[in-house]
mmCIF file of C-alpha atoms in Angstrom:
data_model
loop_
_atom_site.group_PDB
_atom_site.id
_atom_site.type_symbol
_atom_site.label_atom_id
_atom_site.label_comp_id
_atom_site.label_asym_id
_atom_site.label_seq_id
_atom_site.Cartn_x
_atom_site.Cartn_y
_atom_site.Cartn_z
ATOM 1 C CA UNK A 191 -45.015 1.427 -21.605
ATOM 2 C CA UNK A 192 -41.857 2.482 -21.735
ATOM 3 C CA UNK A 193 -39.573 1.004 -24.196
ATOM 4 C CA UNK A 194 -36.494 -1.375 -23.245
ATOM 5 C CA UNK A 195 -34.205 0.652 -25.220
ATOM 6 C CA UNK A 196 -34.581 3.548 -22.245
ATOM 7 C CA UNK A 197 -35.022 1.109 -19.378
ATOM 8 C CA UNK A 198 -32.815 2.369 -16.591
ATOM 9 C CA UNK A 199 -29.860 -0.421 -16.110
ATOM 10 C CA UNK A 200 -29.565 -0.872 -12.233
ATOM 11 C CA UNK A 201 -25.709 0.178 -10.769
ATOM 12 C CA UNK A 202 -23.375 -2.683 -10.514
ATOM 13 C CA UNK A 203 -23.306 -3.291 -5.948
ATOM 14 C CA UNK A 204 -20.170 -2.643 -4.870
ATOM 15 C CA UNK A 205 -19.678 -5.640 -2.867
ATOM 16 C CA UNK A 206 -21.045 -9.048 -2.963
ATOM 17 C CA UNK A 207 -21.813 -10.819 0.296
ATOM 18 C CA UNK A 208 -20.085 -14.507 0.432
ATOM 19 C CA UNK A 209 -20.719 -17.281 3.305
ATOM 20 C CA UNK A 210 -18.748 -20.488 4.298
ATOM 21 C CA UNK A 211 -19.670 -22.748 7.483
ATOM 22 C CA UNK A 212 -21.059 -19.984 9.231
ATOM 23 C CA UNK A 213 -18.095 -17.427 7.975
ATOM 24 C CA UNK A 214 -18.861 -13.720 5.729
ATOM 25 C CA UNK A 215 -17.056 -12.212 3.138
ATOM 26 C CA UNK A 216 -17.599 -9.404 1.900
ATOM 27 C CA UNK A 217 -15.856 -10.042 -2.147
ATOM 28 C CA UNK A 218 -15.312 -6.393 -4.199
ATOM 29 C CA UNK A 219 -17.097 -6.340 -7.332
ATOM 30 C CA UNK A 220 -14.738 -4.866 -10.032
ATOM 31 C CA UNK A 221 -16.201 -4.513 -13.966
ATOM 32 C CA UNK A 222 -13.571 -4.602 -16.582
ATOM 33 C CA UNK A 223 -14.585 -3.833 -20.287
ATOM 34 C CA UNK A 224 -11.582 -5.980 -21.256
ATOM 35 C CA UNK A 225 -11.787 -9.531 -18.878
ATOM 36 C CA UNK A 226 -12.589 -12.216 -20.976
ATOM 37 C CA UNK A 227 -13.553 -14.315 -17.929
ATOM 38 C CA UNK A 228 -14.420 -13.995 -14.376
ATOM 39 C CA UNK A 229 -11.707 -14.042 -12.057
ATOM 40 C CA UNK A 230 -10.892 -14.338 -7.972
ATOM 41 C CA UNK A 231 -8.458 -13.143 -6.335
ATOM 42 C CA UNK A 232 -7.365 -13.286 -2.841
ATOM 43 C CA UNK A 233 -4.562 -9.785 -1.324
ATOM 44 C CA UNK A 234 -1.936 -11.670 1.171
ATOM 45 C CA UNK A 235 -1.517 -8.453 1.577
ATOM 46 C CA UNK A 236 -4.802 -7.149 2.690
ATOM 47 C CA UNK A 237 -7.128 -9.484 2.974
ATOM 48 C CA UNK A 238 -9.553 -8.069 0.133
ATOM 49 C CA UNK A 239 -11.146 -10.317 -1.569
ATOM 50 C CA UNK A 240 -11.424 -9.497 -6.192
ATOM 51 C CA UNK A 241 -14.143 -11.288 -8.392
ATOM 52 C CA UNK A 242 -13.610 -9.071 -11.241
ATOM 53 C CA UNK A 243 -16.397 -9.497 -14.202
ATOM 54 C CA UNK A 244 -16.111 -9.200 -18.355
ATOM 55 C CA UNK A 245 -18.308 -5.977 -19.260
ATOM 56 C CA UNK A 246 -21.656 -8.025 -19.651
ATOM 57 C CA UNK A 247 -21.209 -10.485 -17.338
ATOM 58 C CA UNK A 248 -24.394 -10.179 -15.397
ATOM 59 C CA UNK A 249 -24.413 -9.593 -11.772
ATOM 60 C CA UNK A 250 -26.216 -13.308 -11.161
ATOM 61 C CA UNK A 251 -23.627 -14.920 -12.347
ATOM 62 C CA UNK A 252 -20.855 -13.236 -10.889
ATOM 63 C CA UNK A 253 -23.098 -13.497 -7.740
ATOM 64 C CA UNK A 254 -23.242 -17.737 -8.040
ATOM 65 C CA UNK A 255 -19.736 -17.870 -8.880
ATOM 66 C CA UNK A 256 -18.376 -16.297 -5.821
ATOM 67 C CA UNK A 257 -20.772 -18.332 -4.286
ATOM 68 C CA UNK A 258 -19.200 -22.039 -5.648
ATOM 69 C CA UNK A 259 -15.980 -20.202 -4.559
ATOM 70 C CA UNK A 260 -16.560 -19.658 -1.157
ATOM 71 C CA UNK A 261 -14.357 -22.516 0.320
ATOM 72 C CA UNK A 262 -11.639 -21.669 -1.769
ATOM 73 C CA UNK A 263 -12.014 -18.051 -0.375
ATOM 74 C CA UNK A 264 -12.641 -19.138 3.313
ATOM 75 C CA UNK A 265 -9.350 -21.230 2.906
ATOM 76 C CA UNK A 266 -6.933 -18.216 1.144
ATOM 77 C CA UNK A 267 -8.661 -15.554 4.190
ATOM 78 C CA UNK A 268 -7.096 -18.071 6.825
ATOM 79 C CA UNK A 269 -3.701 -17.622 4.796
ATOM 80 C CA UNK A 270 -3.120 -14.404 4.874
ATOM 81 C CA UNK A 271 -1.125 -12.760 8.723
ATOM 82 C CA UNK A 272 -3.364 -11.764 11.308
ATOM 83 C CA UNK A 273 -3.179 -6.890 10.770
ATOM 84 C CA UNK A 274 -1.154 -5.404 13.338
ATOM 85 C CA UNK A 275 -3.370 -2.242 14.771
ATOM 86 C CA UNK A 276 -2.008 0.641 15.668
ATOM 87 C CA UNK A 277 -2.913 0.859 19.141
ATOM 88 C CA UNK A 278 -0.415 1.086 22.768
ATOM 89 C CA UNK A 279 1.034 -1.870 23.298
ATOM 90 C CA UNK A 280 2.038 -2.744 19.324
ATOM 91 C CA UNK A 281 4.878 -3.216 17.371
ATOM 92 C CA UNK A 282 5.379 -1.398 14.845
ATOM 93 C CA UNK A 283 8.516 -1.111 12.959
ATOM 94 C CA UNK A 284 9.921 2.491 12.162
ATOM 95 C CA UNK A 285 12.733 3.045 9.957
ATOM 96 C CA UNK A 286 13.671 -1.038 9.700
ATOM 97 C CA UNK A 287 13.226 -0.187 14.070
ATOM 98 C CA UNK A 288 10.602 -2.102 16.014
ATOM 99 C CA UNK A 289 8.992 0.727 18.193
ATOM 100 C CA UNK A 290 5.897 -0.130 20.644
ATOM 101 C CA UNK A 291 2.880 1.833 20.411
ATOM 102 C CA UNK A 292 2.438 4.327 24.132
ATOM 103 C CA UNK A 293 0.199 5.806 24.537
ATOM 104 C CA UNK A 294 2.182 8.722 26.872
ATOM 105 C CA UNK A 295 -0.293 11.138 27.926
ATOM 106 C CA UNK A 296 -4.002 12.393 27.683
ATOM 107 C CA UNK A 297 -3.152 15.672 27.601
ATOM 108 C CA UNK A 298 -2.544 16.308 23.645
ATOM 109 C CA UNK A 299 1.330 16.879 21.996
ATOM 110 C CA UNK A 300 3.461 16.569 19.527
ATOM 111 C CA UNK A 301 3.695 12.071 19.103
ATOM 112 C CA UNK A 302 7.683 11.340 18.352
ATOM 113 C CA UNK A 303 10.224 8.349 17.941
ATOM 114 C CA UNK A 304 11.737 8.371 21.467
ATOM 115 C CA UNK A 305 12.678 5.874 24.392
ATOM 116 C CA UNK A 306 11.256 4.027 27.442
ATOM 117 C CA UNK A 307 13.272 4.635 30.793
ATOM 118 C CA UNK A 308 14.432 0.865 29.396
ATOM 119 C CA UNK A 309 15.619 2.250 26.566
ATOM 120 C CA UNK A 310 13.844 0.418 24.531
ATOM 121 C CA UNK A 311 12.230 2.365 20.822
ATOM 122 C CA UNK A 312 8.965 4.377 21.365
ATOM 123 C CA UNK A 313 6.527 5.863 19.448
ATOM 124 C CA UNK A 314 5.132 8.665 22.267
ATOM 125 C CA UNK A 315 1.561 9.597 21.617
ATOM 126 C CA UNK A 316 -0.873 11.650 23.251
ATOM 127 C CA UNK A 317 -4.088 13.128 23.379
ATOM 128 C CA UNK A 318 -7.519 10.650 24.109
ATOM 129 C CA UNK A 319 -7.057 7.126 23.194
ATOM 130 C CA UNK A 320 -9.351 6.662 20.593
ATOM 131 C CA UNK A 321 -7.390 8.697 18.474
ATOM 132 C CA UNK A 322 -3.701 6.647 19.080
ATOM 133 C CA UNK A 323 -4.264 5.313 15.761
ATOM 134 C CA UNK A 324 -4.728 8.394 13.498
ATOM 135 C CA UNK A 325 -1.833 9.764 14.982
ATOM 136 C CA UNK A 326 0.181 7.548 14.986
ATOM 137 C CA UNK A 327 -0.614 7.330 11.149
ATOM 138 C CA UNK A 328 -0.219 11.119 11.142
ATOM 139 C CA UNK A 329 3.084 10.518 12.554
ATOM 140 C CA UNK A 330 4.676 7.986 10.262
ATOM 141 C CA UNK A 331 3.038 9.985 7.359
ATOM 142 C CA UNK A 332 4.607 12.839 7.787
ATOM 143 C CA UNK A 333 8.563 11.370 8.594
ATOM 144 C CA UNK A 334 7.669 9.592 5.394
ATOM 145 C CA UNK A 335 7.736 13.243 3.872
ATOM 146 C CA UNK A 336 10.985 14.226 5.319
ATOM 147 C CA UNK A 337 12.872 10.951 4.691
ATOM 148 C CA UNK A 338 11.658 10.961 0.716
ATOM 149 C CA UNK A 339 12.278 14.828 0.668
ATOM 150 C CA UNK A 340 15.700 15.208 1.419
ATOM 151 C CA UNK A 341 15.887 11.111 -0.856
ATOM 152 C CA UNK A 342 14.747 12.460 -3.540
ATOM 153 C CA UNK A 343 16.763 16.065 -2.718
ATOM 154 C CA UNK A 344 20.419 14.398 -2.372
ATOM 155 C CA UNK A 345 19.543 11.760 -5.560
ATOM 156 C CA UNK A 346 18.373 14.828 -7.765
ATOM 157 C CA UNK A 347 20.877 16.213 -7.341
ATOM 158 C CA UNK A 348 23.727 14.105 -8.878
ATOM 159 C CA UNK A 349 21.261 13.398 -11.623
ATOM 160 C CA UNK A 350 20.757 18.087 -12.563
ATOM 161 C CA UNK A 351 16.438 17.242 -12.483
ATOM 162 C CA UNK A 352 14.990 18.458 -10.195
ATOM 163 C CA UNK A 353 10.917 16.650 -9.210
ATOM 164 C CA UNK A 354 7.913 19.414 -10.308
ATOM 165 C CA UNK A 355 6.600 17.912 -6.294
ATOM 166 C CA UNK A 356 6.490 15.244 -3.523
ATOM 167 C CA UNK A 357 3.351 13.175 -2.152
ATOM 168 C CA UNK A 358 2.676 10.126 -0.491
ATOM 169 C CA UNK A 359 0.288 8.006 -0.351
ATOM 170 C CA UNK A 360 -1.297 4.279 1.197
ATOM 171 C CA UNK A 361 -0.857 3.150 -2.370
ATOM 172 C CA UNK A 362 -1.971 -0.722 -2.398
ATOM 173 C CA UNK A 363 -0.556 -1.266 -6.370
ATOM 174 C CA UNK A 364 3.293 -0.333 -6.275
ATOM 175 C CA UNK A 365 5.999 1.595 -4.212
ATOM 176 C CA UNK A 366 6.593 4.802 -6.124
ATOM 177 C CA UNK A 367 5.474 6.221 -9.442
ATOM 178 C CA UNK A 368 6.379 9.227 -11.162
ATOM 179 C CA UNK A 369 4.802 11.097 -13.675
ATOM 180 C CA UNK A 370 5.281 13.297 -17.293
ATOM 181 C CA UNK A 371 5.685 15.527 -15.490
ATOM 182 C CA UNK A 372 7.787 15.202 -13.144
ATOM 183 C CA UNK A 373 5.968 14.398 -9.952
ATOM 184 C CA UNK A 374 7.018 12.403 -7.810
ATOM 185 C CA UNK A 375 4.393 9.621 -5.709
ATOM 186 C CA UNK A 376 5.408 7.754 -2.677
ATOM 187 C CA UNK A 377 3.805 5.426 0.118
ATOM 188 C CA UNK A 378 4.485 6.899 2.817
ATOM 189 C CA UNK A 379 4.291 2.784 4.336
ATOM 190 C CA UNK A 380 7.870 2.657 3.294
ATOM 191 C CA UNK A 381 8.901 4.426 5.882
ATOM 192 C CA UNK A 382 8.108 1.274 7.911
ATOM 193 C CA UNK A 383 10.983 -0.841 5.802
ATOM 194 C CA UNK A 384 14.855 -0.394 6.680
ATOM 195 C CA UNK A 385 16.065 3.144 4.885
ATOM 196 C CA UNK A 386 17.712 1.412 1.817
ATOM 197 C CA UNK A 387 14.728 0.507 0.464
ATOM 198 C CA UNK A 388 13.266 4.043 0.501
ATOM 199 C CA UNK A 389 16.504 5.891 -0.562
ATOM 200 C CA UNK A 390 15.785 2.571 -3.185
ATOM 201 C CA UNK A 391 12.662 4.404 -4.167
ATOM 202 C CA UNK A 392 13.491 8.126 -4.311
ATOM 203 C CA UNK A 393 16.214 5.824 -7.113
ATOM 204 C CA UNK A 394 14.003 4.559 -9.126
ATOM 205 C CA UNK A 395 11.452 7.459 -8.766
ATOM 206 C CA UNK A 396 14.536 10.033 -9.602
ATOM 207 C CA UNK A 397 15.917 7.903 -12.957
ATOM 208 C CA UNK A 398 11.947 8.504 -14.287
ATOM 209 C CA UNK A 399 13.421 12.098 -15.089
ATOM 210 C CA UNK A 400 15.586 10.774 -17.067
ATOM 211 C CA UNK A 401 13.423 7.652 -18.326
ATOM 212 C CA UNK A 402 10.137 7.136 -17.604
ATOM 213 C CA UNK A 403 10.572 3.495 -19.395
ATOM 214 C CA UNK A 404 12.520 0.013 -17.422
ATOM 215 C CA UNK A 405 15.013 0.409 -20.468
ATOM 216 C CA UNK A 406 18.541 -1.006 -19.480
ATOM 217 C CA UNK A 407 19.513 3.376 -19.552
ATOM 218 C CA UNK A 408 16.698 3.414 -17.047
ATOM 219 C CA UNK A 409 18.097 0.634 -14.494
ATOM 220 C CA UNK A 410 21.641 2.380 -15.581
ATOM 221 C CA UNK A 411 20.916 4.983 -13.691
ATOM 222 C CA UNK A 412 18.582 3.704 -10.969
ATOM 223 C CA UNK A 413 22.541 1.711 -10.607
ATOM 224 C CA UNK A 414 24.189 4.917 -10.480
ATOM 225 C CA UNK A 415 22.206 6.675 -8.249
ATOM 226 C CA UNK A 416 21.644 4.192 -5.137
ATOM 227 C CA UNK A 417 24.112 0.996 -5.726
ATOM 228 C CA UNK A 418 21.199 -1.016 -2.967
ATOM 229 C CA UNK A 419 18.742 -1.668 -5.229
ATOM 230 C CA UNK A 420 19.634 -5.376 -5.827
ATOM 231 C CA UNK A 421 19.413 -5.448 -1.969
ATOM 232 C CA UNK A 422 15.823 -3.661 -1.696
ATOM 233 C CA UNK A 423 14.492 -5.555 -4.857
ATOM 234 C CA UNK A 424 14.381 -8.855 -2.053
ATOM 235 C CA UNK A 425 13.372 -7.283 0.568
ATOM 236 C CA UNK A 426 10.887 -6.165 -0.946
ATOM 237 C CA UNK A 427 9.923 -9.040 -2.939
ATOM 238 C CA UNK A 428 10.055 -10.574 0.877
ATOM 239 C CA UNK A 429 8.586 -8.647 3.033
ATOM 240 C CA UNK A 430 6.853 -5.864 0.874
ATOM 241 C CA UNK A 431 3.179 -7.427 1.191
ATOM 242 C CA UNK A 432 4.137 -7.170 5.101
ATOM 243 C CA UNK A 433 4.062 -3.485 5.854
ATOM 244 C CA UNK A 434 0.302 -3.675 4.531
ATOM 245 C CA UNK A 435 -1.549 -5.331 7.375
ATOM 246 C CA UNK A 436 -0.288 -2.734 9.353
ATOM 247 C CA UNK A 437 -2.094 -0.662 11.104
#
């Protein structure tokens, strides 16, 4: 018989299953060495349920904890607004202006922001209907990258420090970041916000090229680059989470 010392410890499941009054929920399980106790949260932005447990906590205990909070999970999820899918007929903001997604033609062409016959803003998508969602997202990501490239170019020229690289991703925990080697990363979802918000995030990360912290010197640079810093911060605090429920 093999010694218990060499017995293989089963890996944690990525999710736990919890049910309440006929509803089934997936709870993401995260084990954190720094965690001191079991914590449970429901993201108002995405509706994701996450259970974080300490390094030595048994999965069975985690399941029992989640089951004991099933009613709480259900009530929190009930308050999360519905998602807006990238489907034909849905309204999606582009640079702060609502655009209706229109499946323009089954013949593949270029996705573009334009207007319908009544002058209303639309995102016209071509190709097979099954690919509408992907093509809308690809279009928004491309528009975000273009706008961020222009904003970063403007702010770096004013600061006199170039950015090494600009990327756009679907980040969840932060709207932008700046690495120690000068690479800037932004959430493509900011293309759905008003332009002054995207401009602020570009200025914020460009300021980090000089001050990789949030000191008074950093904020002084940010305000010099973007006069609407306070407006943008307030907009993100009020409306930012809604951007994660689109698409």
